[in-house]
Coordinates of C-alpha atoms in Angstrom, one line a residue:
M1 CA -11.3 22.2 35.4
I2 CA -12.0 18.9 37.2
E3 CA -14.8 18.2 34.8
S4 CA -12.7 18.8 31.8
R5 CA -9.9 16.6 33.1
R6 CA -12.4 13.8 33.8
R7 CA -13.8 14.1 30.3
L8 CA -10.3 14.0 28.9
V9 CA -9.4 10.9 30.9
T10 CA -12.7 9.2 29.8
W11 CA -12.1 9.7 26.1
A12 CA -8.4 8.7 26.5
A13 CA -9.7 5.4 27.9
V14 CA -12.1 4.9 25.0
L15 CA -9.3 5.7 22.5
G16 CA -6.9 3.4 24.3
W17 CA -9.4 0.5 24.3
A18 CA -10.2 1.0 20.6
G19 CA -6.4 1.1 19.9
V20 CA -5.8 -2.2 21.9
L21 CA -8.6 -4.1 20.0
T22 CA -7.5 -2.7 16.7
A23 CA -3.9 -3.7 17.3
L24 CA -5.0 -7.2 18.3
L25 CA -7.2 -7.6 15.3
L26 CA -4.8 -6.2 12.7
W27 CA -1.5 -7.4 14.1
P28 CA -0.3 -9.1 10.9
I29 CA 0.0 -5.7 9.1
T30 CA 3.0 -4.9 11.2
R31 CA 5.1 -7.0 8.8
S32 CA 6.6 -5.3 5.8
G33 CA 5.0 -5.6 2.4
Y34 CA 1.7 -4.8 0.6
L35 CA -1.8 -5.9 1.6
L36 CA -3.2 -8.4 -0.9
G37 CA -5.9 -10.8 0.0
H38 CA -9.3 -11.7 -1.6
D39 CA -10.9 -8.4 -2.7
M40 CA -8.2 -6.2 -1.1
V41 CA -5.4 -5.1 -3.5
F42 CA -2.8 -2.4 -2.6
T43 CA 0.1 -1.8 -4.9
P44 CA 3.1 0.6 -4.8
R45 CA 1.4 3.1 -7.1
Q46 CA -2.0 2.4 -8.5
P47 CA -2.6 4.1 -11.9
L48 CA -5.0 7.1 -11.9
D49 CA -6.7 6.4 -15.2
L50 CA -10.2 6.5 -16.7
A51 CA -11.0 3.1 -15.4
S52 CA -10.4 4.4 -11.8
I53 CA -13.3 6.9 -12.3
G54 CA -15.5 4.4 -13.9
V55 CA -15.0 5.1 -17.6
S56 CA -14.3 1.7 -19.1
S57 CA -16.2 -1.2 -20.5
A58 CA -16.3 -2.9 -17.0
S59 CA -19.0 -2.3 -14.4
P60 CA -17.9 0.5 -12.1
R61 CA -17.9 -1.5 -8.9
A62 CA -14.7 0.0 -7.5
V63 CA -15.6 3.6 -8.0
P64 CA -14.6 6.0 -6.5
V65 CA -12.4 4.0 -4.1
D66 CA -9.9 3.2 -6.9
A67 CA -9.4 6.9 -7.8
L68 CA -9.1 7.8 -4.1
V69 CA -6.4 5.1 -3.5
A70 CA -4.6 6.2 -6.7
L71 CA -4.6 9.8 -5.5
A72 CA -3.3 8.8 -2.0
E73 CA -0.5 6.7 -3.5
R74 CA 0.7 9.8 -5.4
V75 CA 1.6 11.1 -1.9
V76 CA 2.7 8.0 0.0
D77 CA 3.5 4.4 -0.9
G78 CA 0.7 1.9 -1.3
A79 CA 2.0 -0.1 1.7
V80 CA 1.3 2.9 4.0
V81 CA -2.1 3.7 2.3
G82 CA -3.3 0.1 2.9
R83 CA -2.4 0.1 6.5
L84 CA -4.0 3.5 7.1
A85 CA -7.2 2.4 5.3
L86 CA -7.6 -0.5 7.8
I87 CA -6.5 1.2 11.0
V88 CA -8.6 4.4 10.5
A89 CA -11.7 2.4 9.6
V90 CA -11.6 0.1 12.6
L91 CA -10.7 2.8 15.0
A92 CA -13.4 5.1 13.7
A93 CA -16.0 2.3 14.0
G94 CA -15.3 1.8 17.7
I95 CA -14.9 5.5 18.6
G96 CA -18.0 6.5 16.6
A97 CA -20.2 4.1 18.4
A98 CA -18.9 5.3 21.8
V99 CA -19.5 8.9 20.8
L100 CA -23.1 8.1 20.2
L101 CA -23.3 7.1 23.8
R102 CA -21.3 9.9 25.1
S103 CA -23.9 10.8 27.8
S104 CA -23.5 7.3 29.2
S105 CA -21.0 6.0 31.7
L106 CA -17.4 5.1 30.7
A107 CA -18.2 1.4 31.1
A108 CA -21.0 1.7 28.6
R109 CA -18.9 3.5 26.1
L110 CA -16.1 1.0 26.4
A111 CA -18.5 -1.9 25.9
T112 CA -20.0 -0.3 22.9
C113 CA -16.6 0.5 21.4
G114 CA -15.5 -3.1 21.9
V115 CA -18.5 -4.7 20.3
A116 CA -18.4 -2.3 17.4
I117 CA -14.8 -3.4 16.6
W118 CA -14.8 -7.1 17.6
N119 CA -17.8 -8.7 16.0
P120 CA -18.4 -11.3 13.2
F121 CA -19.4 -8.7 10.6
V122 CA -16.2 -6.8 10.9
V123 CA -14.0 -9.9 11.0
E124 CA -15.6 -11.6 8.1
R125 CA -15.7 -8.6 5.9
L126 CA -12.0 -7.8 6.6
A127 CA -11.2 -11.5 6.0
L128 CA -12.9 -11.1 2.6
G129 CA -10.7 -8.0 1.9
Q130 CA -13.7 -5.6 1.7
W131 CA -12.1 -2.8 3.6
A132 CA -14.1 -0.1 1.8
L133 CA -17.4 -1.6 3.2
I134 CA -15.8 -1.3 6.7
W135 CA -15.3 2.4 5.9
A136 CA -19.1 2.6 5.4
Y137 CA -19.7 0.8 8.6
A138 CA -17.2 3.0 10.5
A139 CA -18.8 6.2 9.1
L140 CA -22.4 5.2 10.0
P141 CA -22.4 6.3 13.7
W142 CA -20.8 9.6 12.6
V143 CA -23.5 10.1 10.0
V144 CA -26.1 9.6 12.6
L145 CA -24.4 12.0 15.0
A146 CA -23.9 14.7 12.4
V147 CA -27.5 14.6 11.2
A148 CA -29.0 14.3 14.7
R149 CA -26.8 16.8 16.5
G150 CA -24.9 18.8 14.0
R151 CA -25.7 22.5 14.0
G152 CA -24.8 25.4 11.8
R153 CA -22.2 25.4 9.1
A154 CA -19.9 23.0 10.9
G155 CA -22.8 20.6 11.2
W156 CA -23.4 20.6 7.5
L157 CA -19.8 20.0 6.8
A158 CA -19.8 17.1 9.2
R159 CA -22.8 15.6 7.4
A160 CA -21.1 15.9 4.0
V161 CA -17.8 14.5 5.2
T162 CA -19.3 11.5 6.9
V163 CA -21.6 10.6 4.1
A164 CA -18.7 11.0 1.6
A165 CA -16.5 8.7 3.7
A166 CA -19.1 6.0 3.5
S167 CA -19.8 6.6 -0.2
I168 CA -16.4 5.4 -1.4
T169 CA -18.3 2.2 -2.4
P170 CA -21.8 2.1 -3.9
T171 CA -23.3 0.0 -1.1
G172 CA -21.8 2.2 1.6
G173 CA -23.2 5.3 -0.3
L174 CA -26.7 3.9 -0.4
I175 CA -26.6 2.9 3.3
A176 CA -25.2 6.3 4.4
A177 CA -27.6 8.3 2.2
G178 CA -30.5 6.3 3.4
T179 CA -29.4 6.7 7.0
A180 CA -28.9 10.4 6.8
I181 CA -32.3 11.0 5.2
S182 CA -34.1 8.6 7.6
V183 CA -32.6 10.3 10.6
A184 CA -33.6 13.7 9.4
V185 CA -37.2 12.5 8.7
G186 CA -37.4 10.5 11.9
L187 CA -36.3 13.5 14.0
R188 CA -39.0 15.6 12.2
R189 CA -36.5 18.2 10.9
P190 CA -38.0 21.0 8.8
R191 CA -38.8 20.0 5.2
R192 CA -36.2 22.4 3.9
E193 CA -33.5 20.7 6.0
V194 CA -34.7 17.2 5.0
G195 CA -34.6 18.3 1.4
A196 CA -31.1 19.7 1.8
V197 CA -29.8 16.5 3.5
A198 CA -31.3 14.4 0.7
G199 CA -29.9 16.7 -2.0
M200 CA -26.4 16.7 -0.4
A201 CA -26.4 12.9 0.0
C202 CA -27.5 12.4 -3.6
V203 CA -24.8 14.7 -5.0
L204 CA -22.2 12.8 -3.0
Q205 CA -23.3 9.6 -4.8
L206 CA -22.5 11.0 -8.3
P207 CA -18.9 9.7 -8.5
W208 CA -20.3 6.1 -8.8
L209 CA -23.8 6.8 -9.9
V210 CA -23.0 8.7 -13.1
P211 CA -20.5 6.0 -14.4
A212 CA -23.1 3.3 -13.6
L213 CA -25.8 5.2 -15.6
V214 CA -23.6 5.7 -18.7
S215 CA -21.6 2.5 -18.5
T216 CA -21.5 0.2 -21.5
A217 CA -21.4 -2.9 -19.3
A218 CA -24.5 -5.0 -19.0
A219 CA -27.1 -3.2 -17.0
T220 CA -28.3 -6.4 -15.3
S221 CA -26.3 -9.1 -13.6
D222 CA -26.5 -12.9 -13.7
P223 CA -29.6 -13.9 -11.6
A224 CA -27.7 -16.9 -10.3
A225 CA -25.7 -14.4 -8.2
A226 CA -28.7 -14.1 -5.9
T227 CA -28.2 -17.7 -4.7
A228 CA -24.5 -17.8 -4.9
F229 CA -24.1 -14.7 -2.7
S230 CA -27.0 -15.3 -0.4
A231 CA -26.5 -15.4 3.3
R232 CA -25.7 -18.8 4.8
A233 CA -26.0 -20.5 8.2
E234 CA -22.8 -20.5 10.3
H235 CA -24.2 -22.4 13.2
A236 CA -27.1 -24.6 14.2
G237 CA -29.3 -21.5 14.7
G238 CA -29.7 -21.2 10.9
T239 CA -29.3 -18.3 8.5
L240 CA -31.6 -15.9 10.3
L241 CA -29.9 -16.2 13.7
S242 CA -26.5 -16.1 11.9
L243 CA -27.4 -12.8 10.4
V244 CA -28.8 -11.5 13.7
D245 CA -25.5 -12.0 15.5
G246 CA -23.6 -10.3 12.7
G247 CA -22.5 -13.3 10.7
G248 CA -24.0 -15.2 7.7
I249 CA -21.5 -14.3 5.1
W250 CA -21.6 -16.3 1.8
D251 CA -18.0 -17.3 1.7
A252 CA -17.4 -20.2 4.2
D253 CA -13.6 -19.8 3.8
V254 CA -13.5 -16.5 5.8
V255 CA -15.8 -17.6 8.7
P256 CA -14.0 -18.1 12.0
G257 CA -13.9 -21.7 13.2
S258 CA -15.4 -20.7 16.5
R259 CA -18.7 -19.8 14.8
S260 CA -19.6 -23.4 14.4
G261 CA -19.5 -24.3 18.1
P262 CA -21.4 -23.2 21.2
L263 CA -19.9 -19.7 21.5
P264 CA -22.4 -18.1 19.0
W265 CA -25.2 -19.1 21.3
L266 CA -23.5 -17.2 24.1
W267 CA -23.3 -14.2 21.9
L268 CA -26.9 -14.5 20.9
A269 CA -27.9 -14.6 24.6
V270 CA -25.9 -11.5 25.2
L271 CA -27.6 -9.7 22.3
V272 CA -31.1 -10.8 23.4
A273 CA -30.4 -9.7 27.0
S274 CA -29.0 -6.4 25.8
A275 CA -32.0 -5.8 23.6
I276 CA -34.3 -6.4 26.6
Y277 CA -32.3 -4.6 29.2
G278 CA -30.7 -1.9 27.2
A279 CA -33.6 -0.6 25.1
R280 CA -34.9 1.8 27.8
P281 CA -31.6 3.4 28.7
L282 CA -30.7 3.7 25.0
V283 CA -34.0 5.6 24.4
E284 CA -33.2 7.8 27.4
R285 CA -29.7 8.6 26.0
L286 CA -30.6 9.1 22.3
G287 CA -34.3 9.9 22.4
P288 CA -37.2 7.7 21.2
R289 CA -37.3 9.1 17.7
L290 CA -33.6 8.4 16.9
V291 CA -33.8 4.9 18.5
L292 CA -36.9 4.1 16.5
T293 CA -35.2 5.3 13.3
L294 CA -32.1 3.1 14.0
T295 CA -34.4 0.2 14.7
V296 CA -36.3 0.6 11.4
L297 CA -33.0 0.8 9.5
A298 CA -31.7 -2.3 11.2
G299 CA -34.9 -4.2 10.5
A300 CA -34.9 -3.1 6.9
G301 CA -31.3 -4.2 6.5
L302 CA -32.1 -7.6 8.1
V303 CA -35.0 -8.1 5.7
L304 CA -32.8 -7.4 2.7
A305 CA -30.1 -9.8 4.1
V306 CA -32.5 -12.7 4.7
L307 CA -34.7 -12.2 1.7
P308 CA -32.8 -14.5 -0.8
S309 CA -32.7 -17.2 1.8
V310 CA -36.5 -17.5 2.4
P311 CA -39.1 -19.2 0.2
G312 CA -40.1 -16.9 -2.6
G313 CA -37.5 -14.3 -1.7
D314 CA -34.8 -15.9 -3.8
A315 CA -37.0 -15.9 -6.9
A316 CA -37.9 -12.2 -6.2
V317 CA -34.2 -11.2 -5.9
R318 CA -33.3 -13.3 -9.0
T319 CA -36.0 -11.5 -11.0
A320 CA -34.9 -8.1 -9.9
I321 CA -31.2 -8.8 -10.7
A322 CA -32.1 -10.2 -14.1
H323 CA -34.4 -7.4 -15.2
V324 CA -33.9 -4.2 -13.1
P325 CA -30.7 -2.2 -13.9
G326 CA -28.6 -1.7 -10.8
A327 CA -30.3 -4.5 -8.8
G328 CA -27.0 -6.4 -8.8
L329 CA -26.3 -4.4 -5.6
L330 CA -28.8 -6.7 -3.8
R331 CA -26.4 -9.6 -4.2
D332 CA -24.1 -10.4 -1.4
A333 CA -27.0 -10.1 1.0
Q334 CA -25.2 -10.3 4.3
K335 CA -23.7 -6.8 3.9
W336 CA -27.1 -5.2 4.6
V337 CA -27.0 -6.1 8.3
L338 CA -24.5 -3.3 8.7
P339 CA -27.0 -1.0 10.5
L340 CA -28.1 -3.9 12.7
V341 CA -24.6 -4.4 13.9
L342 CA -24.3 -0.8 14.9
L343 CA -27.6 -0.9 16.8
E344 CA -26.5 -4.0 18.7
S345 CA -23.3 -2.4 19.8
L346 CA -25.3 0.5 21.2
L347 CA -27.7 -1.8 23.0
V348 CA -24.9 -3.8 24.6
G349 CA -23.3 -0.6 25.9
A350 CA -26.6 0.8 27.2
A351 CA -27.4 -2.5 28.9
L352 CA -24.1 -2.7 30.7
G353 CA -24.5 0.9 31.8
R354 CA -27.8 0.1 33.3
V355 CA -26.6 -3.0 35.1
R356 CA -23.5 -1.2 36.4
D357 CA -25.6 1.6 37.9
Q358 CA -27.6 -1.0 39.9
V359 CA -24.5 -2.7 41.3
R360 CA -23.4 -0.7 44.4
E361 CA -20.3 -2.5 45.5
V362 CA -17.2 -1.2 43.7
P363 CA -15.4 -4.6 43.4
W364 CA -18.4 -6.2 41.8
R365 CA -18.7 -3.2 39.5
V366 CA -15.1 -3.8 38.4
V367 CA -15.7 -7.5 37.8
L368 CA -18.9 -6.7 35.8
V369 CA -17.2 -4.2 33.6
V370 CA -14.1 -6.4 32.9
A371 CA -16.3 -9.4 32.1
A372 CA -18.4 -7.3 29.7
L373 CA -15.4 -5.9 27.9
A374 CA -14.0 -9.4 27.5
V375 CA -17.2 -11.0 26.1
P376 CA -16.7 -10.0 22.4
V377 CA -13.2 -11.5 22.5
I378 CA -14.4 -14.6 24.4
V379 CA -17.2 -15.4 21.9
L380 CA -14.9 -14.8 18.9
P381 CA -11.4 -15.9 20.1
D382 CA -10.0 -16.7 16.7
A383 CA -10.8 -13.4 15.1
A384 CA -7.2 -12.3 14.6
A385 CA -6.2 -15.8 13.4
T386 CA -9.0 -15.7 10.8
L387 CA -7.7 -12.4 9.5
R388 CA -4.0 -13.5 9.3
P389 CA -4.1 -15.1 5.8
T390 CA -5.7 -12.0 4.3
L391 CA -3.8 -9.3 6.2
D392 CA -0.3 -11.0 6.0
P393 CA 1.6 -8.6 3.7
V394 CA 3.2 -9.9 0.5
R395 CA 6.1 -8.6 -1.7
Y396 CA 5.4 -8.3 -5.4
P397 CA 8.0 -10.2 -7.5
G398 CA 10.4 -8.0 -9.4
D399 CA 9.0 -9.2 -12.7
W400 CA 6.0 -7.0 -12.3
A401 CA 8.1 -3.8 -12.3
A402 CA 10.2 -5.1 -15.2
V403 CA 7.0 -5.8 -17.2
A404 CA 5.4 -2.4 -16.3
T405 CA 8.5 -0.4 -17.6
R406 CA 8.1 -2.1 -21.0
M407 CA 4.5 -1.2 -21.5
S408 CA 2.9 1.9 -23.0
G409 CA 0.2 3.0 -25.3
A410 CA -2.6 0.4 -26.1
D411 CA -4.3 -1.8 -23.6
A412 CA -3.4 -5.2 -22.1
A413 CA -5.1 -8.5 -21.3
V414 CA -4.0 -11.0 -18.6
L415 CA -3.6 -14.8 -18.6
P416 CA -4.6 -17.2 -17.3
W417 CA -8.1 -16.0 -18.1
G418 CA -9.8 -15.6 -14.7
S419 CA -10.5 -12.9 -12.1
Y420 CA -9.0 -14.5 -9.0
R421 CA -5.5 -15.9 -8.4
T422 CA -3.7 -18.2 -6.0
F423 CA -0.1 -17.2 -6.3
T424 CA 2.7 -19.1 -4.7
W425 CA 4.2 -15.9 -3.5
A426 CA 0.9 -15.0 -1.8
P427 CA 0.2 -18.3 0.0
D428 CA -3.0 -19.4 1.9
R429 CA -5.4 -17.1 0.1
S430 CA -7.1 -16.3 -3.2
V431 CA -6.6 -12.8 -4.5
L432 CA -8.2 -10.5 -7.0
D433 CA -5.9 -10.2 -9.9
P434 CA -3.6 -7.3 -9.1
A435 CA -2.6 -6.6 -12.7
P436 CA -5.0 -3.7 -13.3
R437 CA -3.5 -1.9 -10.3
L438 CA 0.1 -2.7 -11.1
L439 CA 0.3 -2.0 -14.9
P440 CA 0.5 1.5 -16.4
V441 CA -2.0 0.8 -19.2
A442 CA -5.7 -0.1 -19.2
T443 CA -6.0 -3.8 -18.4
V444 CA -8.8 -6.1 -19.4
V445 CA -9.4 -9.1 -17.1
D446 CA -12.0 -11.7 -16.9
D447 CA -15.0 -10.4 -14.8
R448 CA -16.8 -13.7 -14.4
L449 CA -16.9 -15.0 -10.9
A450 CA -16.7 -18.7 -9.8
V451 CA -18.7 -19.1 -6.5
S452 CA -19.2 -22.5 -5.0
G453 CA -18.8 -24.3 -8.3
T454 CA -21.1 -21.8 -10.1
L455 CA -19.6 -19.6 -12.8
L456 CA -21.5 -16.3 -12.9
R457 CA -21.4 -14.5 -16.2
G458 CA -19.6 -11.2 -16.4
E459 CA -21.0 -7.8 -17.3
D460 CA -18.1 -6.4 -19.4
P461 CA -18.7 -7.0 -23.1
R462 CA -15.1 -6.2 -24.0
A463 CA -13.8 -8.8 -21.5
A464 CA -16.2 -11.3 -23.0
A465 CA -14.9 -10.6 -26.5
V466 CA -11.2 -10.9 -25.3
G467 CA -12.1 -14.2 -23.6
R468 CA -13.5 -15.6 -26.8
A469 CA -10.4 -14.5 -28.7
F470 CA -8.2 -16.5 -26.4
L471 CA -10.3 -19.6 -27.0
G472 CA -10.4 -19.1 -30.8
G473 CA -7.4 -21.2 -31.8
P474 CA -4.6 -19.9 -34.1
D475 CA -4.2 -16.4 -35.4
L476 CA -4.5 -15.0 -31.9
A477 CA -2.9 -11.7 -32.9
A478 CA -5.5 -11.1 -35.6
R479 CA -8.3 -11.5 -33.1
L480 CA -6.8 -9.3 -30.3
A481 CA -5.7 -6.4 -32.5
P482 CA -9.3 -5.3 -33.4
L483 CA -10.1 -5.4 -29.7
G484 CA -7.4 -2.8 -28.9
I485 CA -5.1 -5.3 -27.1
R486 CA -1.5 -4.6 -27.6
W487 CA 0.0 -6.5 -24.6
V488 CA -0.6 -9.9 -23.2
V489 CA 0.6 -10.5 -19.6
V490 CA 1.1 -14.1 -18.5
E491 CA 1.1 -14.8 -14.7
Y492 CA 2.8 -18.0 -13.5
G493 CA 2.4 -19.8 -10.2
T494 CA -1.4 -19.6 -10.3
P495 CA -3.9 -22.2 -11.7
G496 CA -5.4 -21.8 -15.1
A497 CA -4.6 -22.7 -18.7
V498 CA -2.6 -20.4 -21.1
P499 CA -3.5 -20.7 -24.8
D500 CA -1.0 -20.9 -27.6
L501 CA 0.6 -17.5 -28.0
A502 CA 2.2 -18.2 -31.3
G503 CA 2.2 -15.1 -33.4
L504 CA 2.9 -12.8 -30.4
R505 CA 6.3 -11.4 -29.8
Q506 CA 7.8 -12.1 -26.4
V507 CA 9.1 -8.9 -24.9
Y508 CA 10.0 -10.2 -21.4
R509 CA 10.4 -13.6 -19.9
G510 CA 10.3 -13.9 -16.1
N511 CA 9.8 -16.6 -13.5
D512 CA 6.6 -15.0 -12.2
V513 CA 5.4 -12.8 -15.1
S514 CA 6.0 -12.6 -18.8
L515 CA 5.0 -10.1 -21.4
Y516 CA 4.0 -10.6 -25.0
E517 CA 3.2 -7.9 -27.7
V518 CA 0.7 -8.1 -30.5
P519 CA 2.6 -7.2 -33.6
G520 CA 1.3 -4.8 -36.2
P521 CA -1.4 -2.1 -35.9
V522 CA -3.8 -2.4 -33.0
A523 CA -7.2 -0.7 -32.9
A524 CA -7.4 2.4 -30.6
I525 CA -10.3 1.8 -28.2
R526 CA -11.3 5.0 -26.5
P527 CA -14.4 5.8 -24.5
F528 CA -16.8 8.3 -25.8
A529 CA -15.8 11.8 -24.8
A530 CA -19.3 12.4 -23.4
R531 CA -18.9 9.5 -20.9
T532 CA -15.6 10.9 -19.7
A533 CA -17.1 14.4 -19.4
L534 CA -20.1 13.2 -17.5
A535 CA -18.0 11.2 -15.1
V536 CA -15.7 14.2 -14.5
V537 CA -18.7 16.4 -13.9
G538 CA -20.1 14.0 -11.4
D539 CA -16.7 13.9 -9.5
G540 CA -16.5 17.6 -9.8
L541 CA -19.9 18.3 -8.3
A542 CA -19.2 16.0 -5.4
G543 CA -15.8 17.5 -4.8
L544 CA -17.2 21.1 -5.0
T545 CA -19.9 20.2 -2.5
L546 CA -17.3 19.1 0.0
V547 CA -15.0 22.1 -0.7
G548 CA -17.9 24.5 -0.7
L549 CA -19.2 23.4 2.6
G550 CA -15.7 23.4 4.0
G551 CA -15.1 27.0 2.9
W552 CA -18.5 28.0 4.2
A553 CA -17.7 26.5 7.6
L554 CA -14.3 28.1 7.6
V555 CA -15.7 31.5 6.8
G556 CA -18.2 31.2 9.6
A557 CA -15.5 30.1 12.1
L558 CA -13.3 33.1 11.1
R559 CA -16.2 35.5 11.4
R560 CA -17.1 34.2 14.9
R561 CA -13.5 34.5 15.9
H562 CA -13.3 38.1 14.6
D563 CA -16.6 39.0 16.3
A564 CA -15.3 37.5 19.6
A565 CA -12.0 39.5 19.3
R566 CA -13.9 42.7 18.6
D567 CA -16.2 42.2 21.5
L568 CA -13.3 41.6 23.8
S569 CA -11.5 44.7 22.5
E570 CA -14.6 46.8 23.1
A571 CA -15.0 45.4 26.6

């Protein structure tokens, strides 16, 4: 009884510490409104259409996360969905890292939890609005735990659920699948089990893999993306050390100001000391094979992250992106340090646990633990302030709802022609155009990206054709109709030119959004039935895998309960 109570108090402390850090980091979301910042777009009710499952002319980069968000918003409003998406991910990251060290002291688990939540990687990715990648990061310790220690039917269900949680984005799916297979191999599981883990992980990638394979978008990306999205130095230590301490993101606008001063050097010193002093206790807690596997994964991720920034590496990545289908995932190199950040959080906790055990005086132990818990916040004091512009909720102007109620049938295009906006009603940030997630019809937007003065070509052939139509001079309606564009939505309060819309019929005029209709017949653009069928089959197989394993685990649990009741009755 005493041991159970002690265990309950311990995990309550871990959960409480994770909750405190999460609240401090995400405090702006307590205001009313919808989350809209950089790549993060939540709307009242995102449409569940073919584009959300990857069946469109655009590259399926937001698959299956768009479909999952659309399904969730069928149940609750998008304002709630957005907040849950952030809170659950950040909490799960800290608690999952602590669970991996569950055989360590409470101080070690608290330190690991704090570092897993409050670090440059999490802050910069959230500031960029890439909450789906944080889900992959949060799921990673649970993937490791499920594969390493999961047993029986419940263990297989845990493996599937954790890999699926990470796979809501292609990058997260690749990292989670690679981690699951690597842990199974590294721990020398039987070949049948390794094959089953690999097969399950691959099936759970089908929701994004199948649309990518059958997509009509360009199979390769602009090779200039390798340089535009390469990691960058955030302090005097250069690109490599910036990546080692969890930073190095390509967008300087989302980097905390404290990263350019002396504090990153303090953080690097903590990480080096933790690697030296925490390696042995971490091996004792997790076992040498698992620690070796995590180290190899962290090293491989670091190599991928730094590759475009070293001599010869940039050319190799550019060649791969230009000629190898799917190699566009290599761009945005800093994201690959995700496994390294997890390993570092574990090392910090293990090192603190070792130091604490060697300090005998209770007052000094308390001072040591408090200082260790405060270190992540001390070395990154402006984390919450950096996230404020991205996480500060907005209210969509009423013109959007007025426009949406007037649209039906054929597709829409949005002006000004560009992928990102800087609205006056969403100040202090650039945002991904929310139109495709606000309008009830399929919406074509410019998929080119402007990064540091470089305009990267898009991959959507239909978007390129619509863009040329807007630049073609008079007779705009005659050029849009064959492309299947019935509606033209014009957004105000954001930079960009709007071409002459003579020949289009104005349906609605608002202060923030206006709507125009292309008169006359418009071509019906429908994807091939085979593409839709294949995408649905991929989604179905992944869903059946989760449901099947869930049912299998439930049957096993009910059978064990029945057998226990029978044995008790006989006794």
